[in-house]
Short mmCIF file of C-alpha atoms in Angstrom, two decimals:
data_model
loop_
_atom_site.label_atom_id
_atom_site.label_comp_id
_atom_site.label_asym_id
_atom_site.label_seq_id
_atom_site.Cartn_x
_atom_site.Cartn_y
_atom_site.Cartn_z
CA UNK A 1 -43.88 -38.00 40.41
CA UNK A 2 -40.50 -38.40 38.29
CA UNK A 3 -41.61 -38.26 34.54
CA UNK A 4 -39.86 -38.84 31.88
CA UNK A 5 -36.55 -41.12 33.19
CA UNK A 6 -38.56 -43.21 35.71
CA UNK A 7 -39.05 -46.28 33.59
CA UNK A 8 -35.26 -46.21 32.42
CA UNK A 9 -32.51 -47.96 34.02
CA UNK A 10 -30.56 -45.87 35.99
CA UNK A 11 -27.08 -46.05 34.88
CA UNK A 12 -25.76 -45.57 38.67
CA UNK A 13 -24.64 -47.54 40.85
CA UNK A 14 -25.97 -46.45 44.33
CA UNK A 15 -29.46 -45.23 45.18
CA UNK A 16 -30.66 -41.99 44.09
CA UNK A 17 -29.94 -39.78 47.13
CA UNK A 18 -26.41 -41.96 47.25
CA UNK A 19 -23.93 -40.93 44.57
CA UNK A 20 -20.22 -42.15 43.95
CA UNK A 21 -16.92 -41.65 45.70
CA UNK A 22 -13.27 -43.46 44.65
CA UNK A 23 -12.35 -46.52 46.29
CA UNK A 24 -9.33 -45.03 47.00
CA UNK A 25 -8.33 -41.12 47.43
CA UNK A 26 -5.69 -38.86 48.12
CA UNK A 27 -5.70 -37.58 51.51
CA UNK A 28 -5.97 -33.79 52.98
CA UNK A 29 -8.36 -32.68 49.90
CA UNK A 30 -12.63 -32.49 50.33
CA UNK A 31 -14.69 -34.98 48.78
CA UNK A 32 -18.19 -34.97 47.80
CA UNK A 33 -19.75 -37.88 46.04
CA UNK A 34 -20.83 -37.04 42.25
CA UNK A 35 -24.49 -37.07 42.22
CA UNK A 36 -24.69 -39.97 39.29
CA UNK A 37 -26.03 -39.56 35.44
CA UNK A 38 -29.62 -39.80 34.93
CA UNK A 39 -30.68 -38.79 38.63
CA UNK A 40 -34.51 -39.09 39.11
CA UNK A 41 -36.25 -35.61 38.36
CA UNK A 42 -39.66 -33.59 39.47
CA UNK A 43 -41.52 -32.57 37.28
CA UNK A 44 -41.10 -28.69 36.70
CA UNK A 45 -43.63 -27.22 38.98
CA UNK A 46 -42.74 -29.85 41.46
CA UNK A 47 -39.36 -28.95 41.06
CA UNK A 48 -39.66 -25.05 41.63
CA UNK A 49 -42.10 -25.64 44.90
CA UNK A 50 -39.29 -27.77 46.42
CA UNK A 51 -36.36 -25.73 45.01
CA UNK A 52 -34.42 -28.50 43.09
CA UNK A 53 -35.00 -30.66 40.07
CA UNK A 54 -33.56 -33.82 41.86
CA UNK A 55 -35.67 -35.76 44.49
CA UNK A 56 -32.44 -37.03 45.84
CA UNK A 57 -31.21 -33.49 46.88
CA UNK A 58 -34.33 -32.54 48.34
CA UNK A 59 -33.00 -32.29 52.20
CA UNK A 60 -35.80 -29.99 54.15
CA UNK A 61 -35.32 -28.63 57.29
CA UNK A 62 -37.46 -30.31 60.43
CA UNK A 63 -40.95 -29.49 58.75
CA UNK A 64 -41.02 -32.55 55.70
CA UNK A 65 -41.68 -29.81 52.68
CA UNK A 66 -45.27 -29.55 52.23
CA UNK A 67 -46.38 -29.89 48.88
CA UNK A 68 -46.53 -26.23 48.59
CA UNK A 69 -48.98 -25.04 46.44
CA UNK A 70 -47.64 -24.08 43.10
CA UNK A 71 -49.04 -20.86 41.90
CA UNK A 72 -51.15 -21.34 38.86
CA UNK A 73 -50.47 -17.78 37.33
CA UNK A 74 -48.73 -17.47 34.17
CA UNK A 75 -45.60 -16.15 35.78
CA UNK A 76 -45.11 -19.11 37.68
CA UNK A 77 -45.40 -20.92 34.84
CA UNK A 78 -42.43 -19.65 33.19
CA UNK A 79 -40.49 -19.04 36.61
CA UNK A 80 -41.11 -22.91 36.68
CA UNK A 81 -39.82 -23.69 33.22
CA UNK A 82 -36.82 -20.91 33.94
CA UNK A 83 -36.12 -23.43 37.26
CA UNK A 84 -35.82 -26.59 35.05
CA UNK A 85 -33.28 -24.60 32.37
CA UNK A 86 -31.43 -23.18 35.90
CA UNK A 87 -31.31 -26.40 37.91
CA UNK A 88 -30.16 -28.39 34.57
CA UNK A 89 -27.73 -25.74 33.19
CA UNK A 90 -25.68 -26.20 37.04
CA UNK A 91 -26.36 -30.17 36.93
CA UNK A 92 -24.50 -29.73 33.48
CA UNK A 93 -21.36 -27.36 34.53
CA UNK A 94 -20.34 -30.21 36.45
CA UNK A 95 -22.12 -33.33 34.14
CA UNK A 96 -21.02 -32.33 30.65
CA UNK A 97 -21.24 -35.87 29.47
CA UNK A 98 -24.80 -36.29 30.80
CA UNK A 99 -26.60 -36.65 27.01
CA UNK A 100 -30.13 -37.00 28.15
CA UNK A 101 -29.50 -33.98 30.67
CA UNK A 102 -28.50 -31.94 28.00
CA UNK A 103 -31.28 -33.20 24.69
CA UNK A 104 -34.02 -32.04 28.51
CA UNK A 105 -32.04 -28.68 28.79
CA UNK A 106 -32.79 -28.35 24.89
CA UNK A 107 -36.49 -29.18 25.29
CA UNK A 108 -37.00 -26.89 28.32
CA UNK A 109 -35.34 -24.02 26.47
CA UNK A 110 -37.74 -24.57 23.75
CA UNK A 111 -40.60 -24.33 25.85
CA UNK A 112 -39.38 -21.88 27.86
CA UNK A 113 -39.19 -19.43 24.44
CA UNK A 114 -42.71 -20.13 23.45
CA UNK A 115 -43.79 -19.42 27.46
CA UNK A 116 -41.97 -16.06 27.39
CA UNK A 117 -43.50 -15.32 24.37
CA UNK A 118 -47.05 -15.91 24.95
CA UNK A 119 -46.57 -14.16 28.54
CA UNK A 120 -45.32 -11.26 27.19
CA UNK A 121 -47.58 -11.08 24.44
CA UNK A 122 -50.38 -10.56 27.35
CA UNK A 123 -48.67 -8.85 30.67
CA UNK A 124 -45.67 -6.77 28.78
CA UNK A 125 -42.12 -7.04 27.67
CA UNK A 126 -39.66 -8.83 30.48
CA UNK A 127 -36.71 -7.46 29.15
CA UNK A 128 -35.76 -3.74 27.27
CA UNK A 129 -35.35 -5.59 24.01
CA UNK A 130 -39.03 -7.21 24.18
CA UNK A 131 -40.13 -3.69 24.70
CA UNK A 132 -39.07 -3.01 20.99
CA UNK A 133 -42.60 -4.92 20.29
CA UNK A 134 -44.84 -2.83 22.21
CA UNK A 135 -46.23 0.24 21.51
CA UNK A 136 -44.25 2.48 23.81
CA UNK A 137 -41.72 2.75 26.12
CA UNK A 138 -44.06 2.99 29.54
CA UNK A 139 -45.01 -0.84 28.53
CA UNK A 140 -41.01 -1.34 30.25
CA UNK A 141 -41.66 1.20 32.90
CA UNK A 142 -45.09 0.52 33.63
CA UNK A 143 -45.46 -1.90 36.97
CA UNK A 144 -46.07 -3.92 38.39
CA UNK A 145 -42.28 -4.24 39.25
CA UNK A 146 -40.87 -7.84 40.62
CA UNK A 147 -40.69 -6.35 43.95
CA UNK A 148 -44.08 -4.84 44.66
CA UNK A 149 -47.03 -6.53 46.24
CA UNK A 150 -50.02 -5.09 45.35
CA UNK A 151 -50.08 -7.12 42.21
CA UNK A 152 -48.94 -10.19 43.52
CA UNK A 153 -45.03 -9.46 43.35
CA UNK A 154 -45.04 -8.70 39.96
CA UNK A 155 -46.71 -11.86 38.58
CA UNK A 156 -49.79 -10.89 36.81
CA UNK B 1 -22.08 -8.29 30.98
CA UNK B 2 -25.62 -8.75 32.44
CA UNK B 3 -29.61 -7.86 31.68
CA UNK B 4 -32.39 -7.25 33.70
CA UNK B 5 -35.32 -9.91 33.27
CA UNK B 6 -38.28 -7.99 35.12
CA UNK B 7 -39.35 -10.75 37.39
CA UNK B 8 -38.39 -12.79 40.07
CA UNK B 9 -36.93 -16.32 40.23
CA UNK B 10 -39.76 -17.48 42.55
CA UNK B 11 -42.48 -15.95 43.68
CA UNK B 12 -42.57 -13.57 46.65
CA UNK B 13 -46.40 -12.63 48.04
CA UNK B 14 -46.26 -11.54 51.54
CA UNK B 15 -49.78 -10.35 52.57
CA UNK B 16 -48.85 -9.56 56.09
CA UNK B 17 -46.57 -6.65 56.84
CA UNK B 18 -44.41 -7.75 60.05
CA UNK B 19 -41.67 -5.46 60.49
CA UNK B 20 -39.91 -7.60 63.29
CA UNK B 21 -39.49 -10.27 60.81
CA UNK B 22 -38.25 -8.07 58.55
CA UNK B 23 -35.36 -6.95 60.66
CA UNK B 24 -34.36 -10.73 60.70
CA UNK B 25 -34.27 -11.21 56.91
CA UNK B 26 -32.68 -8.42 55.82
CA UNK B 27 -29.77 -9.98 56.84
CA UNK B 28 -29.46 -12.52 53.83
CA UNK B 29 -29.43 -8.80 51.93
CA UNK B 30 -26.39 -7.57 53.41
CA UNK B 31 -25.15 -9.94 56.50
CA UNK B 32 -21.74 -12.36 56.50
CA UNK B 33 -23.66 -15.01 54.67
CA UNK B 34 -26.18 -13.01 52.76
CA UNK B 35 -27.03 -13.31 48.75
CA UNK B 36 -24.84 -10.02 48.08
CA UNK B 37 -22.02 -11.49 49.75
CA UNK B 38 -22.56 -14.96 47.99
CA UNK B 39 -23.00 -13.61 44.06
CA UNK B 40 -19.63 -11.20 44.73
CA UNK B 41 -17.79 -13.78 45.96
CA UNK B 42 -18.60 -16.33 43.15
CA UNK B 43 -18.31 -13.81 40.49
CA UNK B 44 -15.45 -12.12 41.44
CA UNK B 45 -13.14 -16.00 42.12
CA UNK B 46 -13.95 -16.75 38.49
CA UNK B 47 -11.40 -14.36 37.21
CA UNK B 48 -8.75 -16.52 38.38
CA UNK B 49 -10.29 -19.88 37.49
CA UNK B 50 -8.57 -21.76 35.29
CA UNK B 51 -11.17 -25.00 33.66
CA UNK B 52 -13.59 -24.15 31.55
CA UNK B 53 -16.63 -26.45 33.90
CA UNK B 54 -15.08 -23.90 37.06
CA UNK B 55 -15.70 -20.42 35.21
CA UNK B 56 -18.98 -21.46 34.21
CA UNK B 57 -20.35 -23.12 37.41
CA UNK B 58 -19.47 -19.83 39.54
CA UNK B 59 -20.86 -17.72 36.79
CA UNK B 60 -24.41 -19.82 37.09
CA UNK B 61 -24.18 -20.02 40.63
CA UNK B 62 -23.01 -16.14 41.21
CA UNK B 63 -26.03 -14.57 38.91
CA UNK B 64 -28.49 -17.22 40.22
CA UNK B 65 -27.40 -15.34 43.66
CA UNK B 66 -28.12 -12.33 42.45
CA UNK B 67 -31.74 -13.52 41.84
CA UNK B 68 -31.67 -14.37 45.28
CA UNK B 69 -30.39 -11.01 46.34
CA UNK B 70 -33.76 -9.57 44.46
CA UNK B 71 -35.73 -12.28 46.34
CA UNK B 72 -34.65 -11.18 49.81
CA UNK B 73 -35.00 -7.24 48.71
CA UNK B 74 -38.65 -8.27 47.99
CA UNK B 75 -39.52 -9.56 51.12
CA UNK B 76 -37.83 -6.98 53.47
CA UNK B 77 -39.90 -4.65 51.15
CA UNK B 78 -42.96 -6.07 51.02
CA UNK B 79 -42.83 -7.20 55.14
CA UNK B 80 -42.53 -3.04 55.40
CA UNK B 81 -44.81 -1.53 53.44
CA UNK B 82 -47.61 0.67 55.18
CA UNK B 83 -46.66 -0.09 58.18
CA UNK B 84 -48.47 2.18 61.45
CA UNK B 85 -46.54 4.21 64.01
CA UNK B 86 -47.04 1.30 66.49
CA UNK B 87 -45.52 -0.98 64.10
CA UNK B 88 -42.60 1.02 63.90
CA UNK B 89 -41.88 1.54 67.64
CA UNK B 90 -42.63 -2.26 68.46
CA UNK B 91 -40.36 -5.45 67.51
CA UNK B 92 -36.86 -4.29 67.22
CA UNK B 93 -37.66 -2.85 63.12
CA UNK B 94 -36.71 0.72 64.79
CA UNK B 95 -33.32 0.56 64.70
CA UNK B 96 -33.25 0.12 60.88
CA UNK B 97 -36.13 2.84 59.97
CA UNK B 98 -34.18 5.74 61.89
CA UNK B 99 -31.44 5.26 59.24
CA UNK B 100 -32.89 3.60 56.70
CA UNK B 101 -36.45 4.38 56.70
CA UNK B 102 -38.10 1.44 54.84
CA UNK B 103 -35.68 1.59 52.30
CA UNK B 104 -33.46 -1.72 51.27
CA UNK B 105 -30.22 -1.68 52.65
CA UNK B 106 -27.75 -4.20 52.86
CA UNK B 107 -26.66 -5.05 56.09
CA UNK B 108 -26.56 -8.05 58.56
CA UNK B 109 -29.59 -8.42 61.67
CA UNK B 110 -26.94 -7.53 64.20
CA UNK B 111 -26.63 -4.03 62.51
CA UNK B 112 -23.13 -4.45 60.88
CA UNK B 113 -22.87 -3.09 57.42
CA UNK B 114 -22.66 -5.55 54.56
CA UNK B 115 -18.65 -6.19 54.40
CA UNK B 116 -16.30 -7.37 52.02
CA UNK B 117 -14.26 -8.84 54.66
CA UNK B 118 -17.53 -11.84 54.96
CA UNK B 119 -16.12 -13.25 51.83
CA UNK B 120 -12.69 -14.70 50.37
CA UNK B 121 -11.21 -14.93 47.27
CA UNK B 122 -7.72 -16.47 47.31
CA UNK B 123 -6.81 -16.85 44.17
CA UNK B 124 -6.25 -20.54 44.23
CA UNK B 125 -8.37 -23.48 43.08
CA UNK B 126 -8.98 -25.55 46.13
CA UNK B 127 -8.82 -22.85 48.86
CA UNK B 128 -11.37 -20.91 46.53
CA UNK B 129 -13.82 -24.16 46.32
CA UNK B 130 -13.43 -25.16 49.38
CA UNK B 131 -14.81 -21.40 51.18
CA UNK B 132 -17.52 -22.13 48.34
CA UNK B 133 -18.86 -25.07 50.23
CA UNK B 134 -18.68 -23.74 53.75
CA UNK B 135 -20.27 -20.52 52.29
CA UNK B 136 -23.09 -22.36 51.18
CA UNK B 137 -23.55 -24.43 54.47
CA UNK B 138 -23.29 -20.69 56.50
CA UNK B 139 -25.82 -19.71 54.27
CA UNK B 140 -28.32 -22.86 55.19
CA UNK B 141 -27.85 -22.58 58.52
CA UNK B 142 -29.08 -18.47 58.44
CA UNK B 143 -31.86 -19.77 56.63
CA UNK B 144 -32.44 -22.56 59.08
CA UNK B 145 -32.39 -19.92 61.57
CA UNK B 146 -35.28 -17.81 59.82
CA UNK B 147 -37.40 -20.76 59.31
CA UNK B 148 -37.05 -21.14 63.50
CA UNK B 149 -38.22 -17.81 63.52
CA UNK B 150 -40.53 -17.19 60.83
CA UNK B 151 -44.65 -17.46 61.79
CA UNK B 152 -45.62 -16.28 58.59
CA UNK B 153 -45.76 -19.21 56.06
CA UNK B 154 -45.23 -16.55 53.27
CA UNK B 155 -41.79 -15.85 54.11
CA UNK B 156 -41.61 -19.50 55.07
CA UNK B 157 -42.30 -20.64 52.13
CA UNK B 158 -39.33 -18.60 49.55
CA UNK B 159 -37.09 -18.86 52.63
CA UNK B 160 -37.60 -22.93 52.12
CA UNK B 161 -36.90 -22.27 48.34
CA UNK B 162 -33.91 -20.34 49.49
CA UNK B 163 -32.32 -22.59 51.59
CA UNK B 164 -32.43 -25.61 49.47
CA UNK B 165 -31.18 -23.80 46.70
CA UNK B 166 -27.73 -23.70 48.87
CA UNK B 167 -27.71 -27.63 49.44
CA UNK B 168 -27.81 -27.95 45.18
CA UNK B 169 -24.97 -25.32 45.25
CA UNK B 170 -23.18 -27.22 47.95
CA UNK B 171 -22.87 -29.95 45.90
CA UNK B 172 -22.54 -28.53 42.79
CA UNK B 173 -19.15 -27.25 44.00
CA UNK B 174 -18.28 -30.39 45.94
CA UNK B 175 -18.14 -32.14 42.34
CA UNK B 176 -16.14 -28.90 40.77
CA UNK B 177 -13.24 -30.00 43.37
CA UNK B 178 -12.97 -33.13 41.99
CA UNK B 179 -13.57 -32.40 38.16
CA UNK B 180 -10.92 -29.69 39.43
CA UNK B 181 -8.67 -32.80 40.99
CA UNK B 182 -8.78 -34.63 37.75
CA UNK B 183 -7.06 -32.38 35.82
CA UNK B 184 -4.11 -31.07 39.09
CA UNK B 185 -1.11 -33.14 39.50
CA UNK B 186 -2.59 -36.44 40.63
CA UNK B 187 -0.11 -37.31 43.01
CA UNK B 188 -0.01 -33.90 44.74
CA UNK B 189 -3.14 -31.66 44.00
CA UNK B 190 -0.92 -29.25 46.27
CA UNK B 191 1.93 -28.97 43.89
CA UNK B 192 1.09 -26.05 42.24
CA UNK B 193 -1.75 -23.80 41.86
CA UNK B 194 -3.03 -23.89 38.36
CA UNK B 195 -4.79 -20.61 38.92
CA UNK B 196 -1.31 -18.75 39.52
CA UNK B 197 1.30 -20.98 37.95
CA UNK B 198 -0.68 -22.35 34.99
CA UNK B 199 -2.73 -24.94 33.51
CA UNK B 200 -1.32 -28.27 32.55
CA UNK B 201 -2.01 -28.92 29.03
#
């Protein structure tokens, strides 16, 4: 269920859904507890069904999440490996020193460039500038659109 | 500046049109806590930020709400489409289709029009932060509310995505107030305001 940093020690002090706070702190100002280095991670479609990368965020409402099921289509594929560069790129904004965080965040963005790739090469440019490889410009105007149902919302 | 990437951040397959439940969503489109409310106000306070780790967290955060904003359009549009005569005249979606027909429009369930005056930007680091986190719990709660109200596990299940998205964003800028305390006077974060008066080098 958490590949990858399981085995490792983590470097934190508290339990996983537990992060730190100062002993002592100045009074009148908010404080949230910094979630620690190294939290435990889904894996990525795990991690787009339950709408986090971190286990120890995961806070559903009444219903326990179901494990939803994960689409197996191509696009959610890549939306999944899109989640993991999302969910780590706001982990780092505020975790800058996190190494590991950041050598995943250069994996995923790997993989993420050969998904794209190979997605486009088969269902059509994602963006105006992929469009440069296809044969003409109705392969950006041509639907399905994100939006529309009939072809299941876009992901072919 | 921004580009369109033709595709949703998760995906959205409603297979039952149910207008009623549409005229619930629609306000996470346009209502006081909606996703167009929540990517203006994040993107417009980062003018005035002043640490490098603030301007880019309410950058991420503001275009990821944007996503959302797509998200919630493609529900309330896919909950409409082909609906009957009967549909329209039954569960409360009439309202909406006299002026909007089944067109996206952003306003709140209770029929206001999506307004500026749902968000804040102060100009200051701590007052800005600070709305950041009770925007994101306003916006759980309106999805907590839809998920009491949903019977349609489609829209269940992105709403689910939804809302947990603003529990990572809750803490996300819970830890930007303190990487923001670090660097304010640390015997008075009050002082000054480092987004008006200056940084401390």
């Amino acid at each position: 269920m958490y590949p990858e940093n399981n085995q490792q020690n983590n470097p934190g002090t508290c339990d996983d859904s537990c992060g730190v706070l100062p002993e002592c702190a100045p009074l009148a100002v908010p404080y949230v507890p910094f979630q620690q280095n190294n939290p435990k991670r889904y894996t990525q479609q795990e991690a787009l069904a339950n709408g986090t990368l971190f286990p120890g965020l995961n806070l559903p409402f009444q219903i326990k999440a179901e494990a939803v099921k994960v689409l197996g289509t191509q696009m959610a594929e890549l939306q999944a490996l899109e989640f993991m560069l999302l969910e780590l790129g706001l982990y780092l904004d505020t975790h800058q020193d996190d190494q590991e965080a950041f050598a995943l965040f250069r994996k995923y963005s790997n993989l993420e460039a050969e998904a794209r790739k190979a997605y486009e090469a088969k269902h059509g440019p994602l963006t105006q500038s992929a469009a440069a490889n296809a044969e003409s410009w109705a392969a950006w105007l041509d639907g399905p659109w994100p939006w529309q149902h009939d072809t299941e919302g876009g992901a072919k | 500046m921004f580009q369109y990437e033709k595709k949703l951040q998760y995906p959205v397959r409603i297979k039952t049109p149910n207008p009623k439940l549409a005229a619930w969503v629609i306000s996470q489109y346009g209502g006081p806590d909606g996703e167009l409310g929540a990517s203006l106000r994040y993107l417009s306070q980062r003018y005035a930020m002043p640490y490098p780790e603030l301007k880019g967290l309410l950058t991420d955060i503001g275009t990821e709400e944007l996503g959302h904003l797509e998200m919630i359009g493609a529900i309330v549009h896919q909950l409409t489409r082909g609906l009957t005569q009967e549909q329209l005249r039954e569960g409360g979606f009439a309202p909406y289709f006299v002026d909007h027909t089944t067109g996206i429009y952003p306003t709140a369930a209770s029929g206001a029009p999506w307004n500026a005056a749902g968000i804040g930007v102060k100009g200051d680091v701590i007052a800005d932060l600070t709305e950041d986190m009770a925007a994101e719990q306003k916006a759980r709660v309106t999805y907590d509310n839809i998920l009491r109200l949903s019977d349609d596990p489609d829209v269940s299940d992105v709403i689910r995505f939804l809302r947990e998205r603003e529990i990572v964003h809750f803490q996300r800028f819970g830890e930007a107030v303190r990487l923001a305390k670090e660097k304010m006077d640390q015997k008075n974060v009050y002082f000054t305001n480092p987004a008006f008066d200056g940084v401390k080098r």
